[in-house]
GROMACS .gro file of C-alpha atoms in nm:
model
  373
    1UNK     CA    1   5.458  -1.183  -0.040
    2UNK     CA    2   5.352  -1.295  -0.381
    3UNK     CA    3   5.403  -1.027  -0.649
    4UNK     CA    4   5.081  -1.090  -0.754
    5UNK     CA    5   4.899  -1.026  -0.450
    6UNK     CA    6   4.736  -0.661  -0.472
    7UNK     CA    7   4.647  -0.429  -0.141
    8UNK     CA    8   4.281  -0.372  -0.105
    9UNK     CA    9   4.136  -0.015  -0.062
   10UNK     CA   10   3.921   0.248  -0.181
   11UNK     CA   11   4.007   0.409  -0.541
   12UNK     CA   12   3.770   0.739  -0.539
   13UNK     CA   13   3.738   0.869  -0.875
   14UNK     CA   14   3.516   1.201  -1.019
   15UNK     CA   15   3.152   1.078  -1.039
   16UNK     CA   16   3.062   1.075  -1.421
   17UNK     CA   17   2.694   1.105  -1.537
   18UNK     CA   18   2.562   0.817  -1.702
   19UNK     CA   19   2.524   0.915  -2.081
   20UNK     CA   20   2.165   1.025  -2.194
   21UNK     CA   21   2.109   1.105  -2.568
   22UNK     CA   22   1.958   1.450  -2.642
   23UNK     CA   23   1.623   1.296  -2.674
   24UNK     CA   24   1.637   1.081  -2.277
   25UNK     CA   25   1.747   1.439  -2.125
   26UNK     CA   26   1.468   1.620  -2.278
   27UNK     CA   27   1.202   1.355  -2.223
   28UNK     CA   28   1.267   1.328  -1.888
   29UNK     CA   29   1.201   1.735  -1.848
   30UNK     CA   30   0.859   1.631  -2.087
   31UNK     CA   31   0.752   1.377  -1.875
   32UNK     CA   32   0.724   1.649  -1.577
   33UNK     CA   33   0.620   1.942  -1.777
   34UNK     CA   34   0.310   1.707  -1.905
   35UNK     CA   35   0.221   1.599  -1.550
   36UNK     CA   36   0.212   1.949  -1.437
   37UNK     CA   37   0.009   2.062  -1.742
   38UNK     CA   38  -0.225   1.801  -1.711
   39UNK     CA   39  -0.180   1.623  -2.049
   40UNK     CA   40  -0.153   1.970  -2.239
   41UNK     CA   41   0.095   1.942  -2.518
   42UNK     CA   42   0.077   2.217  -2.679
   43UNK     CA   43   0.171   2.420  -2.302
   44UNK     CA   44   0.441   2.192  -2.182
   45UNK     CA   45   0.606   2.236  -2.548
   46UNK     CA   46   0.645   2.593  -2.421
   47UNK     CA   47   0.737   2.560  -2.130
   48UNK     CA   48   1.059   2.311  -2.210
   49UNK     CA   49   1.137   2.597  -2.525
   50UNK     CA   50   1.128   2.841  -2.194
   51UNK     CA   51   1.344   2.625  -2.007
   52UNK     CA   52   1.571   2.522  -2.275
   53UNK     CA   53   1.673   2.928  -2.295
   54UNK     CA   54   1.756   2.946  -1.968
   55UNK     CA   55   1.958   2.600  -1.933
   56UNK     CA   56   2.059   2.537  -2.292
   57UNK     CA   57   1.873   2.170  -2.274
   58UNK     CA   58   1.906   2.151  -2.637
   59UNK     CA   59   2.219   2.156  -2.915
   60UNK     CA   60   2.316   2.289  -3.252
   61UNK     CA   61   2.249   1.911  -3.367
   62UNK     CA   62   1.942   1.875  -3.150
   63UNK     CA   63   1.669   2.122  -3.103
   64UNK     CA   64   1.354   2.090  -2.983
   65UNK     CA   65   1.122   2.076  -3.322
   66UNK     CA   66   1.393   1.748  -3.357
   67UNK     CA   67   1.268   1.626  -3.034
   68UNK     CA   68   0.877   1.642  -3.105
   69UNK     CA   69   0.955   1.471  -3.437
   70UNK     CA   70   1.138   1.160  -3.231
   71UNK     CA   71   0.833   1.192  -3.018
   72UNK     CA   72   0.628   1.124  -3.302
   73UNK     CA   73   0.838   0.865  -3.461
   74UNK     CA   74   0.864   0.694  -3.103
   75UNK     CA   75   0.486   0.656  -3.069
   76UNK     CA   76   0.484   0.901  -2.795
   77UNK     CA   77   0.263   1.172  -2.948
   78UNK     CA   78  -0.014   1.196  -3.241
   79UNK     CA   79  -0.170   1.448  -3.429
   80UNK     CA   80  -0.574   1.458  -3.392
   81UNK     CA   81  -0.829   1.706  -3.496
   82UNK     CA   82  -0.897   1.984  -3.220
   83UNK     CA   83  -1.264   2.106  -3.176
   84UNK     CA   84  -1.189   2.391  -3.404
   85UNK     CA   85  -1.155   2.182  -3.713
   86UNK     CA   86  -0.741   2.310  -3.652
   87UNK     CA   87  -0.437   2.034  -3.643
   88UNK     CA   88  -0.307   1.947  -3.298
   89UNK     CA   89  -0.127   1.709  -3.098
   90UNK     CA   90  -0.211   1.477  -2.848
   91UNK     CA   91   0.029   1.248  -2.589
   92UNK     CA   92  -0.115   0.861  -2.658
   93UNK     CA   93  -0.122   0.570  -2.393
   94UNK     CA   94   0.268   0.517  -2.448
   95UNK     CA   95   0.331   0.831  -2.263
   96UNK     CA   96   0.079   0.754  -2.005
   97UNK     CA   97   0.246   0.480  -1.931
   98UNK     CA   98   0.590   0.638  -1.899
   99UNK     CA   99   0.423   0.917  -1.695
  100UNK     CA  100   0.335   0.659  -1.457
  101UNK     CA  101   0.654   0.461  -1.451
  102UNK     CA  102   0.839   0.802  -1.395
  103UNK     CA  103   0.621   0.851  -1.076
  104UNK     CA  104   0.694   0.486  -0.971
  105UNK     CA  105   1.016   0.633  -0.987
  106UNK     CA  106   1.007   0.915  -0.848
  107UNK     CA  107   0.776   0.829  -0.528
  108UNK     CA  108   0.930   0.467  -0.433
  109UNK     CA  109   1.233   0.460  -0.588
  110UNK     CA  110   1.388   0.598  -0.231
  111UNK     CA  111   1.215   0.278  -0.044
  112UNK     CA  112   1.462   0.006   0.026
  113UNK     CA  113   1.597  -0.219  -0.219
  114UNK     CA  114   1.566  -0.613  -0.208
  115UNK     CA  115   1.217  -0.629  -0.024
  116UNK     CA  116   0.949  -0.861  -0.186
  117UNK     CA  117   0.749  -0.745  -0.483
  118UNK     CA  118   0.453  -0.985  -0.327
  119UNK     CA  119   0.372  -0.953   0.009
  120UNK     CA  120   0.168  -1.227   0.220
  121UNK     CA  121   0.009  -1.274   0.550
  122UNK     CA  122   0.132  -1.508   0.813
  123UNK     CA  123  -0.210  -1.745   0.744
  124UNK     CA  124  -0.122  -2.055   0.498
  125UNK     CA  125  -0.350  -2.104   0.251
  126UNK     CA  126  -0.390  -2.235  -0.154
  127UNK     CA  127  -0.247  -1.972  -0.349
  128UNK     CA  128   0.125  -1.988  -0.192
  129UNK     CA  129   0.470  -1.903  -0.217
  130UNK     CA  130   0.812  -1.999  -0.079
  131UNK     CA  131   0.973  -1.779   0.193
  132UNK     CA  132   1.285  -1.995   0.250
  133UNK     CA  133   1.230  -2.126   0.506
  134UNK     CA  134   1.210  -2.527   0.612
  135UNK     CA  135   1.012  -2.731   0.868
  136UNK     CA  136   0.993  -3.106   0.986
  137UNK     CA  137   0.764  -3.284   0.722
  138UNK     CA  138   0.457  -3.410   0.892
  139UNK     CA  139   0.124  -3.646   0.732
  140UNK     CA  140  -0.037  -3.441   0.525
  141UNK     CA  141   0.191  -3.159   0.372
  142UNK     CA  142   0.233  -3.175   0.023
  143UNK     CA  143   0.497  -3.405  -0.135
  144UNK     CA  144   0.601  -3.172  -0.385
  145UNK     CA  145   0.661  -2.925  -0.109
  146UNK     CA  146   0.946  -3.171   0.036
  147UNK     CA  147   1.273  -2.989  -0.018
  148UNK     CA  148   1.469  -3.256  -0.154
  149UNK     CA  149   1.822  -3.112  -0.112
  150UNK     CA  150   1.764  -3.058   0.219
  151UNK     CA  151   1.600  -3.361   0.322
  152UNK     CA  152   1.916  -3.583   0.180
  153UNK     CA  153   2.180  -3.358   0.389
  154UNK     CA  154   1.945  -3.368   0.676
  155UNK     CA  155   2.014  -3.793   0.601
  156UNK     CA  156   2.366  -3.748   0.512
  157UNK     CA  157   2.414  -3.566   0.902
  158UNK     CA  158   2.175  -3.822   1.084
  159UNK     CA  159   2.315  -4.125   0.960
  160UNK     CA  160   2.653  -4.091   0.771
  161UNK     CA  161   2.758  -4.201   0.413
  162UNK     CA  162   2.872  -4.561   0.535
  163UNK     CA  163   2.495  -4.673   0.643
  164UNK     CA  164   2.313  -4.372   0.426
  165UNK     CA  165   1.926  -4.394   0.431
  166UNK     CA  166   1.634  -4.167   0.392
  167UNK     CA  167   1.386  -4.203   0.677
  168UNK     CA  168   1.024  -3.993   0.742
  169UNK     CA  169   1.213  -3.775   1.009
  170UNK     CA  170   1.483  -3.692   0.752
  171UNK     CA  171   1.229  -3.484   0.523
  172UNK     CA  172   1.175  -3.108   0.590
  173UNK     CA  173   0.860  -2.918   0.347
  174UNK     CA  174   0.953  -2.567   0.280
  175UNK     CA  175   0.706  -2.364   0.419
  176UNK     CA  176   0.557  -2.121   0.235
  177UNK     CA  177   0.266  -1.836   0.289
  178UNK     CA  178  -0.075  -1.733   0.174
  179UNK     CA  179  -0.073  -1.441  -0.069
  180UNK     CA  180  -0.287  -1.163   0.073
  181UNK     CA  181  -0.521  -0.983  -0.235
  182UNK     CA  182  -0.585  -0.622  -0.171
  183UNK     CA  183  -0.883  -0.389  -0.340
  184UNK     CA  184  -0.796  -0.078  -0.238
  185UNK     CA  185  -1.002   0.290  -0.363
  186UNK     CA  186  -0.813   0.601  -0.367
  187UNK     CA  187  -1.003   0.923  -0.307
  188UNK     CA  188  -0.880   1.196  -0.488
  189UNK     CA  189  -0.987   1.558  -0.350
  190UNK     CA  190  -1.016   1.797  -0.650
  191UNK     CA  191  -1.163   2.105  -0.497
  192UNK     CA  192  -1.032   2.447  -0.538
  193UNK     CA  193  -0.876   2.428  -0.245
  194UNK     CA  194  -0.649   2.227  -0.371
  195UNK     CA  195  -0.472   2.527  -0.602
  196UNK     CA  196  -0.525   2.785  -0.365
  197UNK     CA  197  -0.247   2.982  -0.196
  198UNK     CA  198   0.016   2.962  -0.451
  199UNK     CA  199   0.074   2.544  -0.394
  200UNK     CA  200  -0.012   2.321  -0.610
  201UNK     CA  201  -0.146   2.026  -0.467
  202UNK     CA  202  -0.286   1.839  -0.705
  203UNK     CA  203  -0.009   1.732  -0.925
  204UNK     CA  204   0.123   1.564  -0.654
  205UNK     CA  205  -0.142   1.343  -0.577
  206UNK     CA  206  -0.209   1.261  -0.917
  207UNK     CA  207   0.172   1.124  -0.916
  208UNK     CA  208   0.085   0.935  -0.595
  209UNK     CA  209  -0.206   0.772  -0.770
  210UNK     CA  210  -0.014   0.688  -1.096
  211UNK     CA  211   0.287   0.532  -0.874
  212UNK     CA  212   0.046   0.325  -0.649
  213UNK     CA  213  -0.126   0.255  -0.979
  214UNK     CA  214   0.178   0.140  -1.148
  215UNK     CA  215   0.293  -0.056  -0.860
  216UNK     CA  216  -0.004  -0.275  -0.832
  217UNK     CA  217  -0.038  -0.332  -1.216
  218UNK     CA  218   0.335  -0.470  -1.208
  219UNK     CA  219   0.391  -0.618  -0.884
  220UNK     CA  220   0.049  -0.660  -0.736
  221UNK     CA  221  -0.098  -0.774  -1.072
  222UNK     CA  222  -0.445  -0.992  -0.855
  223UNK     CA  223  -0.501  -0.629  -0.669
  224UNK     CA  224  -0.733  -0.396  -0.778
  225UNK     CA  225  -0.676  -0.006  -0.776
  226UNK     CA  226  -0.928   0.213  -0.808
  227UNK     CA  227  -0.939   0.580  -0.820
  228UNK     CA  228  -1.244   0.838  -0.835
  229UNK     CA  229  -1.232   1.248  -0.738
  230UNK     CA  230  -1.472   1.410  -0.537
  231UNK     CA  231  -1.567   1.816  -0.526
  232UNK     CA  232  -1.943   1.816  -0.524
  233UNK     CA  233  -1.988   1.530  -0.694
  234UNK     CA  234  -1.769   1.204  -0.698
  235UNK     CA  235  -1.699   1.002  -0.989
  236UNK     CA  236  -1.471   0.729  -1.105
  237UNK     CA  237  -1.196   0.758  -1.331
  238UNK     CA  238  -0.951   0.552  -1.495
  239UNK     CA  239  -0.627   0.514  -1.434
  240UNK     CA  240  -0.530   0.602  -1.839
  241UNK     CA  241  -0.653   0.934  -1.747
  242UNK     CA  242  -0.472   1.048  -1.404
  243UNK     CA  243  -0.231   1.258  -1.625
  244UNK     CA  244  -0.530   1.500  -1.753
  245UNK     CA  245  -0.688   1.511  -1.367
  246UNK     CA  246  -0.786   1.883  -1.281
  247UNK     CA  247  -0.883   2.098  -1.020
  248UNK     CA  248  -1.254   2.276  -1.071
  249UNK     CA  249  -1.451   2.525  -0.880
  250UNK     CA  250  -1.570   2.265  -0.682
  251UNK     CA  251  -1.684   2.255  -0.272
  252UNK     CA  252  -1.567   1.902  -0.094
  253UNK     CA  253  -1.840   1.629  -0.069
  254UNK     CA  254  -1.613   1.414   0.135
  255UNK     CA  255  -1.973   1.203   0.200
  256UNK     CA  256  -2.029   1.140  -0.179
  257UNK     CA  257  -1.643   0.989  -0.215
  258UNK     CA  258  -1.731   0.779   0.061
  259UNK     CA  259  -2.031   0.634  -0.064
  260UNK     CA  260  -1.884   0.558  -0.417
  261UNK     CA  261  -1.569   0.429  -0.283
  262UNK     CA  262  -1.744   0.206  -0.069
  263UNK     CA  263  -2.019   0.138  -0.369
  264UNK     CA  264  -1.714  -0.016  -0.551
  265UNK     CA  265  -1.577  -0.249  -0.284
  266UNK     CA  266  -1.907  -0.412  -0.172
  267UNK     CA  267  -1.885  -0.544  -0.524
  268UNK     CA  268  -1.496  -0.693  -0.474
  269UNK     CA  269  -1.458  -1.035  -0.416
  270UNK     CA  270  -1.086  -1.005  -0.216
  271UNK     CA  271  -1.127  -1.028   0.160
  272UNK     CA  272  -0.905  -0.741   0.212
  273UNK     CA  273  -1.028  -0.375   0.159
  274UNK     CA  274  -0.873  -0.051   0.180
  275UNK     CA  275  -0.967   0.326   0.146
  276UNK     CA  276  -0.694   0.608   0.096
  277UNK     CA  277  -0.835   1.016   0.097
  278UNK     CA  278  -0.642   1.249   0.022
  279UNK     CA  279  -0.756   1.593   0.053
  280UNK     CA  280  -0.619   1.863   0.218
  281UNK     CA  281  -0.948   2.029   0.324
  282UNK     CA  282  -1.283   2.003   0.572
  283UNK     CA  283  -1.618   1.839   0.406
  284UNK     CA  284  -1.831   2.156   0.299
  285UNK     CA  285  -2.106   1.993   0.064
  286UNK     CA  286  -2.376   1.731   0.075
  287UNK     CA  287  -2.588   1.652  -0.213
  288UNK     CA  288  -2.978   1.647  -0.120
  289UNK     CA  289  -3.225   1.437  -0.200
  290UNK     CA  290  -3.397   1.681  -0.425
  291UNK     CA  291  -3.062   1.711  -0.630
  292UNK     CA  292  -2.978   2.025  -0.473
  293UNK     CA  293  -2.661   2.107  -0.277
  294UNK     CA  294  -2.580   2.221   0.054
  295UNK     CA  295  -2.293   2.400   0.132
  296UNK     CA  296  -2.122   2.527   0.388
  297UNK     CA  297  -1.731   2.662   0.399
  298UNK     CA  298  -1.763   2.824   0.711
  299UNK     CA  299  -1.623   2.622   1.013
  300UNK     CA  300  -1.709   2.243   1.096
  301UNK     CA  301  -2.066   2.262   0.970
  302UNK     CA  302  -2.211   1.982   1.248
  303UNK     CA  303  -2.487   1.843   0.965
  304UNK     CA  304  -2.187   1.794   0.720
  305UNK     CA  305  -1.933   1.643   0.934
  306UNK     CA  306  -2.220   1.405   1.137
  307UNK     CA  307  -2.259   1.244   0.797
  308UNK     CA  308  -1.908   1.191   0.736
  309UNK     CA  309  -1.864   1.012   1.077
  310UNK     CA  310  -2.236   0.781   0.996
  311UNK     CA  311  -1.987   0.691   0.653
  312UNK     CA  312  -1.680   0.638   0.879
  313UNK     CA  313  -1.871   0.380   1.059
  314UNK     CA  314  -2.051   0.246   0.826
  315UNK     CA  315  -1.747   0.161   0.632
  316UNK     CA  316  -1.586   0.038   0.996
  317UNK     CA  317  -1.923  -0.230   0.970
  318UNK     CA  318  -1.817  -0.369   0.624
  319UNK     CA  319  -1.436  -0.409   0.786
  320UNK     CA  320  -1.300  -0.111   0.550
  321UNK     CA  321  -1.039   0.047   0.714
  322UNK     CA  322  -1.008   0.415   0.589
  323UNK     CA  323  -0.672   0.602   0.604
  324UNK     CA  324  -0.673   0.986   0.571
  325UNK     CA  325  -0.420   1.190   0.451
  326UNK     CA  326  -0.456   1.538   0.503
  327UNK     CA  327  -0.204   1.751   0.328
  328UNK     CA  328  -0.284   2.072   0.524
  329UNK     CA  329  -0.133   2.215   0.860
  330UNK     CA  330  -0.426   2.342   0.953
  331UNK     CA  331  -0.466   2.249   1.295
  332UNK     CA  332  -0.874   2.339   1.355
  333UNK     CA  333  -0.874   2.042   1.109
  334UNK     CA  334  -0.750   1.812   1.332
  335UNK     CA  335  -1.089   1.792   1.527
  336UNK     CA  336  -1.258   1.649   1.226
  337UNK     CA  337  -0.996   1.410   1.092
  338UNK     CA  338  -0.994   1.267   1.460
  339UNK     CA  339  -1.331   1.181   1.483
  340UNK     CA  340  -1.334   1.086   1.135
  341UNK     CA  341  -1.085   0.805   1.226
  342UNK     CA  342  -1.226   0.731   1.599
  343UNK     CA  343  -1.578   0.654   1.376
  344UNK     CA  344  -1.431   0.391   1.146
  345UNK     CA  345  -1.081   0.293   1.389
  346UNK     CA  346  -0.885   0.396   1.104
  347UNK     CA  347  -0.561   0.576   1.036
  348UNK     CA  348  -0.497   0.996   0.976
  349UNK     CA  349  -0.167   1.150   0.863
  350UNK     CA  350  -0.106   1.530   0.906
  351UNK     CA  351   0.153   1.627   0.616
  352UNK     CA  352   0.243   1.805   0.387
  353UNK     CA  353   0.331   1.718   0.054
  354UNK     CA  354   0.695   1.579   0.096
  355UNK     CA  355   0.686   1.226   0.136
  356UNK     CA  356   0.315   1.136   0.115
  357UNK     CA  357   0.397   0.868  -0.164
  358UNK     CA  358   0.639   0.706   0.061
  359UNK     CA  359   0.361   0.671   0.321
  360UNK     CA  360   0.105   0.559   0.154
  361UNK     CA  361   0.333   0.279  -0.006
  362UNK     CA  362   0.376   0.189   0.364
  363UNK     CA  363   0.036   0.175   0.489
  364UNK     CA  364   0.023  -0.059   0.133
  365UNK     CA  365   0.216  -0.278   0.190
  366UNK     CA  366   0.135  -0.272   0.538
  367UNK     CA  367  -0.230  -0.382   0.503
  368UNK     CA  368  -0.133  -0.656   0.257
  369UNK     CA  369   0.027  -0.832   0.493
  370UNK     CA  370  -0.236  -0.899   0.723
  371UNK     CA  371  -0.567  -1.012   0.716
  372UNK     CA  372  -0.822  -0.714   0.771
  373UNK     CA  373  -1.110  -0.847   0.976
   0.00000   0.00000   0.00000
């Protein structure tokens, strides 16, 4: 045996932490704190000086005043002028955007590694892209799709080096696949439901919403995301301000998300459409025609829910699939949320908050890669 030669095996060793400077440790607490405090700096400062006296975050050589000055120096935070004429400080568009890539993070970074950050449907098309894969050339495929590596050892086999020639039955194209485009509206519920009971229920959707949002702005870059919140109104909102997103003392006008969400896609151009709801309640408000409001949080209110399933299949008419998750385990809820789906043939999920991100990636990515007709 050669002295050389050395055994194979398995060397197992104590796992060591990758390094993180003072300032990566406590950002990373920040970044959570800030999510949870809906953009409030001045409250998530406290709560890390908390936290840092029960779990000694911080060092001799690093405290937290040291921290919020690297914050500052990093671009992370700046001072502005609060409404009392007094100093204050204010997170800018830098930490949005880390907010959103630590939700990326956070939501999807479980999924598997390796798939494909663009997704297409199984229909060929102009806008294209290779999948690896080869097939016999034939009139009218593109010539610059001929894979020319392939076609010369497909020559090379067929007719040897001595008499080597490239014939028409020698050349293989390398197929490729039409890249599906996706608009897709996310429907927020910000009721006050969504706080009650001791859970908090709306920090987590506002992380789903920033990963999903973050996804498609650096992997799905020709999609469109948008996002608006409904209570007894429903409005849009942009994606810069998901981290501020509160709950108010609202009912749920599950009717008036429907009709903006569906307000925004009519004016898409992509083929495919999407909705996603999350809310974790029944509809209990309609806006009149008169401006005023009727509500009703008592049971399925029949006039409330009636119009819900008109919007369901409305929406089911302008081939928008709607998929409903509803983050309650309230089981007299399931009446509505079926018919709600049987009306516009889409999709419900009963959950609770653990792993919602994950599924709504999949119904994503899902939908991309076919053609929703």
């Amino acid at each position: 045996m050669n002295r050389n030669d050395v055994s194979s095996g398995f060397i197992f060793k104590t796992y060591k932490k990758p390094y993180q400077s003072p300032f990566e440790v406590l950002f990373e607490v920040f970044k959570e704190l800030i999510t949870h405090t809906s953009g409030d700096f001045d409250e998530a400062i406290d709560w890390l000086r908390q936290l840092d006296k029960e779990y000694e975050l911080t060092t001799p050589e690093y405290s937290i005043d040291d921290f919020i000055e690297d914050l500052k120096n990093k671009g992370y935070i700046q001072e502005r002028i609060k409404p009392d004429g007094k100093n204050g400080i204010e997170i800018t568009s830098k930490t949005e955007k880390a907010i959103r890539q630590r939700a990326l993070k956070q939501i999807f970074g479980k999924m598997r590694k390796g798939s494909s950050g663009n997704h297409k449907t199984k229909h060929s098309g102009q806008t294209q892209d290779a999948t690896g894969d080869f097939k016999k050339y034939q009139y009218g495929d593109p010539l610059d799709k001929i894979s020319m590596t392939e076609s010369l050892r497909n020559a090379q086999i067929n007719h040897g080096l001595d008499d080597f020639h490239l014939t028409e039955n020698d050349l293989v194209v390398e197929e490729s696949n039409h890249k599906s485009q996706m608009s897709t509206v996310l429907m927020i519920d910000i009721s006050h439901s969504m706080i009650l009971y001791g859970e908090d229920r709306i920090t987590p959707a506002k992380k789903v919403a920033m990963a999903l949002a973050e996804l498609i702005l650096t992997q799905y870059p020709k999609d469109s995301l948008d996002v608006i919140v409904f209570g007894n109104d429903a409005w849009p909102i942009k994606i810069k301000d998901l981290p501020y997103l509160q709950v108010g003392p609202f009912h749920t006008n599950t009717v008036a998300g429907l009709q903006l969400a569906m307000d925004i896609l009519r004016r898409k151009r992509n083929a495919n459409k999407q909705i996603f709801m999350i809310t974790d309640g029944k509809p209990s408000c309609l806006r009149m025609p008169d401006g005023s409001y009727y509500k009703n949080s008592m049971g399925l209110d029949e006039y409330i829910t009636q119009r819900c399933y008109n919007m369901a299949a409305q929406a089911r008419k302008l081939k928008i699939p709607i998929t409903t998750f509803m983050i309650a385990s309230d089981p007299y809820l399931q009446q509505f949320v079926d018919e709600f789906s049987a009306s516009n043939q889409g999709k419900a999920y009963y959950t609770g908050l653990e792993g919602l991100g994950e599924m709504i990636f999949e119904d994503y990515e899902t939908n991309r890669k076919k053609r929703i007709r």
